[in-house]
């Protein structure tokens, strides 16, 4: 009986550790702060979902806006990205270590349309670490 309880506790602990590890490794690059009109998030794995306030974005994700639509994205370093109508922007890379000594970097790819960015801490600390191509 005690062995079964210990085994269950151990399995639960391992599962929890795995979930927590996934959360750290797959930390969100940012989230959608505002959506006006119709927009879609194209996930790195190929799935698509509606862009809605609060949706988290990860490296490899893209935001696509429709006609007369705007999306406002807040990145993990407090950068602000406005994605204008008929546009597509992809998050190629976004690493912000919250001043823990890591190498911070942000790389966005404007595939189509227009965006406006206000740099966050990555760009303020090192201009070369934040790029838009």
Short mmCIF file of N, CA, C and O in Angstrom, two decimals:
data_model
loop_
_atom_site.label_atom_id
_atom_site.label_comp_id
_atom_site.label_asym_id
_atom_site.label_seq_id
_atom_site.Cartn_x
_atom_site.Cartn_y
_atom_site.Cartn_z
N UNK A 1 0.82 -1.19 0.00
CA UNK A 1 0.00 0.00 0.00
C UNK A 1 0.87 1.26 0.00
O UNK A 1 0.64 2.17 -0.76
N UNK A 2 1.87 1.28 0.88
CA UNK A 2 2.76 2.45 0.96
C UNK A 2 3.54 2.60 -0.33
O UNK A 2 3.73 3.71 -0.83
N UNK A 3 3.98 1.48 -0.93
CA UNK A 3 4.71 1.55 -2.19
C UNK A 3 3.85 2.14 -3.29
O UNK A 3 4.33 2.93 -4.11
N UNK A 4 2.57 1.79 -3.33
CA UNK A 4 1.67 2.33 -4.35
C UNK A 4 1.50 3.84 -4.18
O UNK A 4 1.50 4.60 -5.15
N UNK A 5 1.38 4.30 -2.95
CA UNK A 5 1.25 5.73 -2.67
C UNK A 5 2.53 6.46 -3.08
O UNK A 5 2.49 7.51 -3.72
N UNK A 6 3.68 5.90 -2.72
CA UNK A 6 4.95 6.52 -3.09
C UNK A 6 5.14 6.56 -4.60
O UNK A 6 5.61 7.54 -5.16
N UNK A 7 4.75 5.48 -5.28
CA UNK A 7 4.86 5.42 -6.74
C UNK A 7 3.97 6.48 -7.38
O UNK A 7 4.38 7.17 -8.30
N UNK A 8 2.75 6.63 -6.88
CA UNK A 8 1.83 7.63 -7.40
C UNK A 8 2.38 9.04 -7.18
O UNK A 8 2.33 9.88 -8.07
N UNK A 9 2.93 9.29 -5.99
CA UNK A 9 3.51 10.60 -5.69
C UNK A 9 4.70 10.89 -6.59
O UNK A 9 4.86 12.00 -7.09
N UNK A 10 5.54 9.88 -6.81
CA UNK A 10 6.70 10.06 -7.67
C UNK A 10 6.27 10.35 -9.11
O UNK A 10 6.80 11.26 -9.75
N UNK A 11 5.30 9.61 -9.61
CA UNK A 11 4.81 9.84 -10.97
C UNK A 11 4.22 11.24 -11.10
O UNK A 11 4.46 11.94 -12.08
N UNK A 12 3.47 11.66 -10.08
CA UNK A 12 2.90 13.01 -10.10
C UNK A 12 3.97 14.07 -10.10
O UNK A 12 3.88 15.08 -10.81
N UNK A 13 5.01 13.87 -9.31
CA UNK A 13 6.12 14.82 -9.25
C UNK A 13 6.84 14.91 -10.59
O UNK A 13 7.20 15.99 -11.05
N UNK A 14 7.09 13.77 -11.21
CA UNK A 14 7.75 13.76 -12.51
C UNK A 14 6.90 14.45 -13.57
O UNK A 14 7.42 15.20 -14.41
N UNK A 15 5.60 14.22 -13.54
CA UNK A 15 4.70 14.87 -14.49
C UNK A 15 4.72 16.37 -14.29
O UNK A 15 4.83 17.14 -15.25
N UNK A 16 4.63 16.82 -13.05
CA UNK A 16 4.67 18.24 -12.75
C UNK A 16 5.99 18.86 -13.20
O UNK A 16 6.02 19.93 -13.80
N UNK A 17 7.09 18.20 -12.93
CA UNK A 17 8.40 18.71 -13.36
C UNK A 17 8.47 18.83 -14.88
O UNK A 17 9.01 19.79 -15.41
N UNK A 18 7.91 17.86 -15.58
CA UNK A 18 7.90 17.91 -17.04
C UNK A 18 7.08 19.07 -17.56
O UNK A 18 7.47 19.77 -18.49
N UNK A 19 5.94 19.32 -16.93
CA UNK A 19 5.11 20.43 -17.36
C UNK A 19 5.77 21.76 -17.08
O UNK A 19 5.75 22.68 -17.90
N UNK A 20 6.39 21.90 -15.91
CA UNK A 20 7.07 23.14 -15.58
C UNK A 20 8.25 23.36 -16.51
O UNK A 20 8.50 24.48 -16.96
N UNK A 21 8.99 22.33 -16.82
CA UNK A 21 10.12 22.45 -17.74
C UNK A 21 9.67 22.88 -19.11
O UNK A 21 10.31 23.70 -19.76
N UNK A 22 8.54 22.38 -19.58
CA UNK A 22 8.02 22.76 -20.88
C UNK A 22 7.66 24.24 -20.89
O UNK A 22 7.92 24.95 -21.84
N UNK A 23 7.08 24.71 -19.80
CA UNK A 23 6.71 26.12 -19.72
C UNK A 23 7.91 27.04 -19.81
O UNK A 23 7.85 28.09 -20.42
N UNK A 24 9.00 26.66 -19.22
CA UNK A 24 10.20 27.50 -19.26
C UNK A 24 10.81 27.45 -20.65
O UNK A 24 11.16 28.46 -21.22
N UNK A 25 10.93 26.26 -21.22
CA UNK A 25 11.56 26.11 -22.53
C UNK A 25 10.73 26.77 -23.62
O UNK A 25 11.28 27.29 -24.56
N UNK A 26 9.43 26.75 -23.48
CA UNK A 26 8.55 27.31 -24.49
C UNK A 26 7.92 28.61 -24.03
O UNK A 26 6.75 28.83 -24.24
N UNK A 27 8.69 29.46 -23.36
CA UNK A 27 8.16 30.71 -22.83
C UNK A 27 7.60 31.57 -23.95
O UNK A 27 8.16 31.64 -25.05
N UNK A 28 6.50 32.24 -23.66
CA UNK A 28 5.86 33.09 -24.65
C UNK A 28 6.76 34.26 -25.01
O UNK A 28 7.42 34.84 -24.16
N UNK A 29 6.77 34.60 -26.30
CA UNK A 29 7.52 35.76 -26.77
C UNK A 29 6.73 37.04 -26.50
O UNK A 29 7.29 38.11 -26.35
N UNK A 30 5.41 36.89 -26.42
CA UNK A 30 4.54 38.04 -26.18
C UNK A 30 3.09 37.60 -26.20
O UNK A 30 2.79 36.41 -26.21
N UNK A 31 2.20 38.58 -26.22
CA UNK A 31 0.77 38.28 -26.26
C UNK A 31 0.03 39.38 -27.01
O UNK A 31 0.53 40.50 -27.16
N UNK A 32 -1.15 39.04 -27.48
CA UNK A 32 -1.98 40.01 -28.19
C UNK A 32 -2.69 40.88 -27.18
O UNK A 32 -3.38 40.38 -26.29
N UNK A 33 -2.50 42.18 -27.32
CA UNK A 33 -3.05 43.13 -26.38
C UNK A 33 -4.37 43.72 -26.88
O UNK A 33 -5.23 44.08 -26.08
N UNK A 34 -4.53 43.80 -28.21
CA UNK A 34 -5.73 44.42 -28.78
C UNK A 34 -5.93 43.91 -30.20
O UNK A 34 -4.96 43.75 -30.94
N UNK A 35 -7.17 43.65 -30.55
CA UNK A 35 -7.51 43.26 -31.93
C UNK A 35 -8.69 44.11 -32.38
O UNK A 35 -9.72 44.15 -31.72
N UNK A 36 -8.52 44.79 -33.50
CA UNK A 36 -9.61 45.52 -34.13
C UNK A 36 -9.83 44.88 -35.50
O UNK A 36 -8.90 44.84 -36.31
N UNK A 37 -11.01 44.36 -35.76
CA UNK A 37 -11.29 43.70 -37.03
C UNK A 37 -10.96 42.22 -36.96
O UNK A 37 -10.95 41.61 -35.90
N UNK A 38 -10.64 41.63 -38.12
CA UNK A 38 -10.37 40.21 -38.24
C UNK A 38 -8.87 39.96 -38.39
O UNK A 38 -8.21 40.58 -39.21
N UNK A 39 -8.38 39.02 -37.57
CA UNK A 39 -6.96 38.66 -37.64
C UNK A 39 -6.81 37.20 -37.23
O UNK A 39 -7.66 36.65 -36.54
N UNK A 40 -5.70 36.60 -37.65
CA UNK A 40 -5.44 35.19 -37.41
C UNK A 40 -4.02 35.01 -36.91
O UNK A 40 -3.10 35.71 -37.34
N UNK A 41 -3.85 34.03 -36.00
CA UNK A 41 -2.51 33.62 -35.57
C UNK A 41 -2.19 32.32 -36.29
O UNK A 41 -2.96 31.36 -36.21
N UNK A 42 -1.10 32.30 -37.02
CA UNK A 42 -0.61 31.08 -37.67
C UNK A 42 0.47 30.54 -36.77
O UNK A 42 1.55 31.13 -36.66
N UNK A 43 0.18 29.43 -36.12
CA UNK A 43 1.13 28.85 -35.18
C UNK A 43 2.30 28.21 -35.91
O UNK A 43 2.18 27.78 -37.04
N UNK A 44 3.42 28.10 -35.20
CA UNK A 44 4.64 27.53 -35.79
C UNK A 44 4.43 26.13 -36.33
O UNK A 44 5.09 25.70 -37.24
N UNK A 45 3.48 25.39 -35.77
CA UNK A 45 3.19 24.03 -36.22
C UNK A 45 2.25 23.96 -37.41
O UNK A 45 1.97 22.88 -37.92
N UNK A 46 1.72 25.10 -37.86
CA UNK A 46 0.85 25.13 -39.02
C UNK A 46 -0.62 25.36 -38.71
O UNK A 46 -1.40 25.68 -39.60
N UNK A 47 -1.02 25.21 -37.45
CA UNK A 47 -2.42 25.44 -37.09
C UNK A 47 -2.74 26.93 -37.13
O UNK A 47 -1.86 27.77 -36.98
N UNK A 48 -4.00 27.23 -37.35
CA UNK A 48 -4.46 28.62 -37.35
C UNK A 48 -5.55 28.78 -36.32
O UNK A 48 -6.34 27.87 -36.10
N UNK A 49 -5.57 29.96 -35.69
CA UNK A 49 -6.63 30.26 -34.73
C UNK A 49 -6.91 31.76 -34.77
O UNK A 49 -6.05 32.55 -35.18
N UNK A 50 -8.10 32.16 -34.35
CA UNK A 50 -8.41 33.59 -34.36
C UNK A 50 -7.50 34.36 -33.40
O UNK A 50 -7.19 33.87 -32.31
N UNK A 51 -7.08 35.52 -33.81
CA UNK A 51 -6.30 36.40 -32.95
C UNK A 51 -7.28 37.08 -32.00
O UNK A 51 -8.24 37.71 -32.43
N UNK A 52 -7.03 36.90 -30.72
CA UNK A 52 -7.90 37.48 -29.70
C UNK A 52 -7.05 38.05 -28.59
O UNK A 52 -5.92 37.60 -28.35
N UNK A 53 -7.60 39.02 -27.88
CA UNK A 53 -6.91 39.62 -26.75
C UNK A 53 -6.48 38.54 -25.76
O UNK A 53 -7.27 37.65 -25.43
N UNK A 54 -5.21 38.60 -25.33
CA UNK A 54 -4.69 37.66 -24.35
C UNK A 54 -4.03 36.43 -24.93
O UNK A 54 -3.36 35.69 -24.22
N UNK A 55 -4.16 36.18 -26.23
CA UNK A 55 -3.54 35.01 -26.85
C UNK A 55 -2.02 35.16 -26.81
O UNK A 55 -1.47 36.18 -27.21
N UNK A 56 -1.35 34.14 -26.30
CA UNK A 56 0.11 34.17 -26.22
C UNK A 56 0.72 33.80 -27.57
O UNK A 56 0.19 32.95 -28.28
N UNK A 57 1.85 34.43 -27.87
CA UNK A 57 2.57 34.19 -29.12
C UNK A 57 3.95 33.63 -28.80
O UNK A 57 4.58 34.03 -27.81
N UNK A 58 4.42 32.74 -29.66
CA UNK A 58 5.69 32.05 -29.45
C UNK A 58 6.57 32.21 -30.68
O UNK A 58 6.09 32.57 -31.76
N UNK A 59 7.86 31.91 -30.53
CA UNK A 59 8.76 31.93 -31.68
C UNK A 59 8.19 31.04 -32.77
O UNK A 59 7.73 29.93 -32.50
N UNK A 60 8.22 31.53 -34.00
CA UNK A 60 7.69 30.78 -35.14
C UNK A 60 6.26 31.13 -35.47
O UNK A 60 5.79 30.82 -36.56
N UNK A 61 5.53 31.77 -34.57
CA UNK A 61 4.15 32.17 -34.84
C UNK A 61 4.13 33.40 -35.73
O UNK A 61 5.07 34.20 -35.75
N UNK A 62 3.03 33.56 -36.45
CA UNK A 62 2.83 34.75 -37.29
C UNK A 62 1.44 35.31 -37.01
O UNK A 62 0.51 34.57 -36.70
N UNK A 63 1.31 36.61 -37.15
CA UNK A 63 0.02 37.28 -37.02
C UNK A 63 -0.33 37.85 -38.38
O UNK A 63 0.48 38.53 -39.00
N UNK A 64 -1.54 37.53 -38.83
CA UNK A 64 -2.01 37.96 -40.14
C UNK A 64 -3.29 38.78 -39.95
O UNK A 64 -4.23 38.30 -39.30
N UNK A 65 -3.31 39.98 -40.49
CA UNK A 65 -4.48 40.84 -40.36
C UNK A 65 -5.24 40.93 -41.66
O UNK A 65 -4.67 40.85 -42.75
N UNK A 66 -6.54 41.12 -41.55
CA UNK A 66 -7.40 41.29 -42.71
C UNK A 66 -7.55 42.76 -43.06
O UNK A 66 -6.92 43.62 -42.44
N UNK A 67 -8.41 43.04 -44.03
CA UNK A 67 -8.65 44.44 -44.42
C UNK A 67 -9.25 45.21 -43.23
O UNK A 67 -10.04 44.68 -42.47
N UNK A 68 -8.86 46.44 -43.10
CA UNK A 68 -9.31 47.34 -42.03
C UNK A 68 -9.13 46.74 -40.64
O UNK A 68 -9.94 46.96 -39.75
N UNK A 69 -8.08 45.97 -40.42
CA UNK A 69 -7.80 45.35 -39.13
C UNK A 69 -6.46 45.82 -38.58
O UNK A 69 -5.55 46.15 -39.35
N UNK A 70 -6.35 45.82 -37.26
CA UNK A 70 -5.11 46.17 -36.59
C UNK A 70 -4.96 45.26 -35.38
O UNK A 70 -5.93 44.97 -34.69
N UNK A 71 -3.73 44.81 -35.13
CA UNK A 71 -3.43 44.01 -33.95
C UNK A 71 -2.28 44.68 -33.22
O UNK A 71 -1.31 45.11 -33.83
N UNK A 72 -2.43 44.76 -31.90
CA UNK A 72 -1.38 45.31 -31.06
C UNK A 72 -0.80 44.17 -30.23
O UNK A 72 -1.53 43.45 -29.55
N UNK A 73 0.52 43.98 -30.32
CA UNK A 73 1.21 42.90 -29.62
C UNK A 73 2.16 43.51 -28.58
O UNK A 73 2.91 44.43 -28.89
N UNK A 74 2.13 42.95 -27.38
CA UNK A 74 3.07 43.35 -26.33
C UNK A 74 4.05 42.19 -26.16
O UNK A 74 3.67 41.07 -25.86
N UNK A 75 5.34 42.46 -26.38
CA UNK A 75 6.35 41.43 -26.29
C UNK A 75 6.85 41.28 -24.84
O UNK A 75 6.59 42.14 -24.00
N UNK A 76 7.58 40.22 -24.57
CA UNK A 76 8.03 39.90 -23.22
C UNK A 76 8.95 40.95 -22.62
O UNK A 76 9.05 41.08 -21.40
N UNK A 77 9.63 41.73 -23.47
CA UNK A 77 10.51 42.80 -22.98
C UNK A 77 9.82 44.16 -22.99
O UNK A 77 10.45 45.18 -22.87
N UNK A 78 8.51 44.16 -23.15
CA UNK A 78 7.65 45.35 -23.21
C UNK A 78 7.71 46.09 -24.54
O UNK A 78 7.20 47.21 -24.64
N UNK A 79 8.32 45.51 -25.56
CA UNK A 79 8.24 46.11 -26.89
C UNK A 79 6.78 46.09 -27.33
O UNK A 79 6.00 45.21 -26.93
N UNK A 80 6.40 47.04 -28.15
CA UNK A 80 5.05 47.13 -28.67
C UNK A 80 5.11 47.02 -30.20
O UNK A 80 5.92 47.69 -30.84
N UNK A 81 4.27 46.16 -30.75
CA UNK A 81 4.23 45.98 -32.20
C UNK A 81 2.80 46.19 -32.66
O UNK A 81 1.88 45.53 -32.18
N UNK A 82 2.61 47.12 -33.59
CA UNK A 82 1.32 47.35 -34.20
C UNK A 82 1.36 46.73 -35.59
O UNK A 82 2.22 47.08 -36.40
N UNK A 83 0.45 45.82 -35.86
CA UNK A 83 0.36 45.16 -37.15
C UNK A 83 -0.85 45.75 -37.86
O UNK A 83 -1.99 45.59 -37.40
N UNK A 84 -0.61 46.44 -38.97
CA UNK A 84 -1.68 47.14 -39.68
C UNK A 84 -2.42 46.20 -40.64
O UNK A 84 -2.04 45.04 -40.82
N UNK A 85 -3.45 46.71 -41.28
CA UNK A 85 -4.32 45.89 -42.14
C UNK A 85 -3.56 45.24 -43.29
O UNK A 85 -2.56 45.76 -43.78
N UNK A 86 -4.07 44.08 -43.69
CA UNK A 86 -3.49 43.29 -44.79
C UNK A 86 -2.00 43.05 -44.61
O UNK A 86 -1.21 43.20 -45.55
N UNK A 87 -1.60 42.66 -43.40
CA UNK A 87 -0.19 42.46 -43.10
C UNK A 87 0.03 41.08 -42.50
O UNK A 87 -0.89 40.44 -42.00
N UNK A 88 1.29 40.66 -42.56
CA UNK A 88 1.71 39.41 -41.91
C UNK A 88 3.09 39.62 -41.33
O UNK A 88 4.04 39.98 -42.03
N UNK A 89 3.21 39.39 -40.01
CA UNK A 89 4.49 39.50 -39.34
C UNK A 89 4.76 38.20 -38.59
O UNK A 89 3.86 37.64 -37.97
N UNK A 90 5.99 37.72 -38.71
CA UNK A 90 6.38 36.46 -38.09
C UNK A 90 7.41 36.72 -37.00
O UNK A 90 8.31 37.55 -37.18
N UNK A 91 7.29 36.00 -35.89
CA UNK A 91 8.27 36.10 -34.81
C UNK A 91 9.33 35.04 -35.07
O UNK A 91 9.13 33.86 -34.77
N UNK A 92 10.43 35.44 -35.69
CA UNK A 92 11.50 34.49 -35.98
C UNK A 92 12.20 34.05 -34.71
O UNK A 92 12.49 32.87 -34.51
N UNK A 93 12.51 35.01 -33.85
CA UNK A 93 13.21 34.71 -32.60
C UNK A 93 12.87 35.78 -31.59
O UNK A 93 12.77 36.96 -31.93
N UNK A 94 12.66 35.38 -30.34
CA UNK A 94 12.44 36.36 -29.28
C UNK A 94 12.88 35.75 -27.96
O UNK A 94 12.21 34.88 -27.42
N UNK A 95 14.02 36.18 -27.48
CA UNK A 95 14.57 35.67 -26.22
C UNK A 95 14.82 36.86 -25.32
O UNK A 95 15.64 37.74 -25.64
N UNK A 96 14.11 36.90 -24.21
CA UNK A 96 14.34 37.93 -23.21
C UNK A 96 14.48 37.24 -21.86
O UNK A 96 13.58 36.55 -21.42
N UNK A 97 15.63 37.39 -21.23
CA UNK A 97 15.95 36.64 -20.02
C UNK A 97 15.69 37.41 -18.73
O UNK A 97 16.11 36.99 -17.66
N UNK A 98 15.00 38.54 -18.83
CA UNK A 98 14.64 39.31 -17.64
C UNK A 98 15.85 39.67 -16.79
O UNK A 98 15.88 39.45 -15.59
N UNK A 99 16.88 40.21 -17.42
CA UNK A 99 18.09 40.67 -16.73
C UNK A 99 18.78 39.57 -15.94
O UNK A 99 19.36 39.82 -14.89
N UNK A 100 18.77 38.34 -16.44
CA UNK A 100 19.44 37.24 -15.76
C UNK A 100 20.77 36.91 -16.42
O UNK A 100 21.29 35.82 -16.25
N UNK A 101 21.29 37.81 -17.22
CA UNK A 101 22.61 37.61 -17.80
C UNK A 101 22.62 36.83 -19.11
O UNK A 101 23.66 36.54 -19.64
N UNK A 102 21.46 36.49 -19.64
CA UNK A 102 21.40 35.75 -20.89
C UNK A 102 21.58 36.67 -22.08
O UNK A 102 21.62 37.90 -21.95
N UNK A 103 21.70 36.08 -23.25
CA UNK A 103 21.84 36.87 -24.47
C UNK A 103 20.46 37.14 -25.03
O UNK A 103 19.84 36.27 -25.64
N UNK A 104 19.95 38.34 -24.81
CA UNK A 104 18.63 38.72 -25.28
C UNK A 104 18.67 39.07 -26.76
O UNK A 104 19.63 39.68 -27.24
N UNK A 105 17.62 38.66 -27.48
CA UNK A 105 17.54 39.02 -28.90
C UNK A 105 16.10 38.92 -29.38
O UNK A 105 15.31 38.12 -28.88
N UNK A 106 15.78 39.76 -30.34
CA UNK A 106 14.47 39.75 -30.96
C UNK A 106 14.62 39.91 -32.46
O UNK A 106 15.37 40.77 -32.92
N UNK A 107 13.95 39.04 -33.22
CA UNK A 107 14.00 39.12 -34.68
C UNK A 107 12.60 38.88 -35.23
O UNK A 107 12.01 37.82 -35.03
N UNK A 108 12.08 39.89 -35.91
CA UNK A 108 10.77 39.80 -36.55
C UNK A 108 10.95 39.81 -38.06
O UNK A 108 11.92 40.38 -38.58
N UNK A 109 10.02 39.22 -38.75
CA UNK A 109 10.05 39.20 -40.21
C UNK A 109 8.73 39.77 -40.72
O UNK A 109 7.67 39.18 -40.46
N UNK A 110 8.78 40.89 -41.40
CA UNK A 110 7.59 41.47 -42.02
C UNK A 110 7.44 40.82 -43.39
O UNK A 110 8.19 41.11 -44.31
N UNK A 111 6.50 39.90 -43.49
CA UNK A 111 6.30 39.15 -44.73
C UNK A 111 5.52 39.99 -45.73
O UNK A 111 5.79 39.97 -46.92
N UNK A 112 4.54 40.74 -45.22
CA UNK A 112 3.67 41.53 -46.09
C UNK A 112 3.06 42.66 -45.28
O UNK A 112 2.76 42.48 -44.10
N UNK A 113 2.91 43.81 -45.89
CA UNK A 113 2.17 44.89 -45.26
C UNK A 113 3.02 45.87 -44.48
O UNK A 113 4.14 46.18 -44.87
N UNK A 114 2.48 46.31 -43.32
CA UNK A 114 3.14 47.35 -42.54
C UNK A 114 3.00 47.08 -41.05
O UNK A 114 1.96 46.60 -40.60
N UNK A 115 4.07 47.39 -40.33
CA UNK A 115 4.04 47.32 -38.87
C UNK A 115 4.72 48.57 -38.32
O UNK A 115 5.44 49.27 -39.04
N UNK A 116 4.47 48.82 -37.07
CA UNK A 116 5.20 49.87 -36.35
C UNK A 116 5.67 49.24 -35.05
O UNK A 116 4.90 48.56 -34.38
N UNK A 117 6.92 49.46 -34.69
CA UNK A 117 7.45 48.90 -33.45
C UNK A 117 7.98 50.01 -32.55
O UNK A 117 8.53 51.00 -33.03
N UNK A 118 7.78 49.80 -31.28
CA UNK A 118 8.41 50.62 -30.25
C UNK A 118 9.24 49.63 -29.45
O UNK A 118 8.70 48.71 -28.84
N UNK A 119 10.56 49.81 -29.49
CA UNK A 119 11.42 48.81 -28.88
C UNK A 119 11.22 48.73 -27.38
O UNK A 119 10.89 49.71 -26.72
N UNK A 120 11.46 47.54 -26.89
CA UNK A 120 11.42 47.30 -25.46
C UNK A 120 12.84 47.26 -24.91
O UNK A 120 13.76 47.87 -25.47
N UNK A 121 13.02 46.50 -23.86
CA UNK A 121 14.33 46.46 -23.19
C UNK A 121 15.43 45.86 -24.05
O UNK A 121 16.58 46.25 -23.93
N UNK A 122 15.08 44.90 -24.92
CA UNK A 122 16.11 44.32 -25.79
C UNK A 122 16.73 45.40 -26.67
O UNK A 122 17.95 45.57 -26.70
N UNK A 123 15.92 46.16 -27.36
CA UNK A 123 16.41 47.21 -28.25
C UNK A 123 17.03 48.38 -27.51
O UNK A 123 17.97 49.01 -28.01
N UNK A 124 16.53 48.67 -26.33
CA UNK A 124 17.08 49.77 -25.54
C UNK A 124 18.47 49.43 -25.00
O UNK A 124 19.34 50.28 -24.95
N UNK A 125 18.66 48.16 -24.62
CA UNK A 125 19.95 47.75 -24.07
C UNK A 125 21.00 47.52 -25.13
O UNK A 125 22.19 47.73 -24.88
N UNK A 126 20.60 47.07 -26.32
CA UNK A 126 21.54 46.79 -27.41
C UNK A 126 20.78 46.84 -28.73
O UNK A 126 20.09 45.89 -29.08
N UNK A 127 20.92 47.94 -29.46
CA UNK A 127 20.17 48.13 -30.71
C UNK A 127 20.34 46.97 -31.69
O UNK A 127 19.42 46.61 -32.39
N UNK A 128 21.52 46.39 -31.74
CA UNK A 128 21.81 45.33 -32.70
C UNK A 128 21.10 44.02 -32.35
O UNK A 128 21.05 43.11 -33.16
N UNK A 129 20.56 43.92 -31.14
CA UNK A 129 19.90 42.67 -30.72
C UNK A 129 18.44 42.61 -31.14
O UNK A 129 17.80 41.58 -30.97
N UNK A 130 17.90 43.70 -31.68
CA UNK A 130 16.50 43.71 -32.14
C UNK A 130 16.47 44.06 -33.62
O UNK A 130 16.95 45.12 -34.02
N UNK A 131 15.95 43.15 -34.44
CA UNK A 131 15.92 43.38 -35.88
C UNK A 131 14.55 43.09 -36.47
O UNK A 131 13.81 42.24 -35.97
N UNK A 132 14.26 43.80 -37.54
CA UNK A 132 13.06 43.53 -38.35
C UNK A 132 13.55 43.42 -39.77
O UNK A 132 14.22 44.31 -40.28
N UNK A 133 13.22 42.27 -40.41
CA UNK A 133 13.62 42.15 -41.82
C UNK A 133 12.40 41.99 -42.68
O UNK A 133 11.32 41.66 -42.24
#
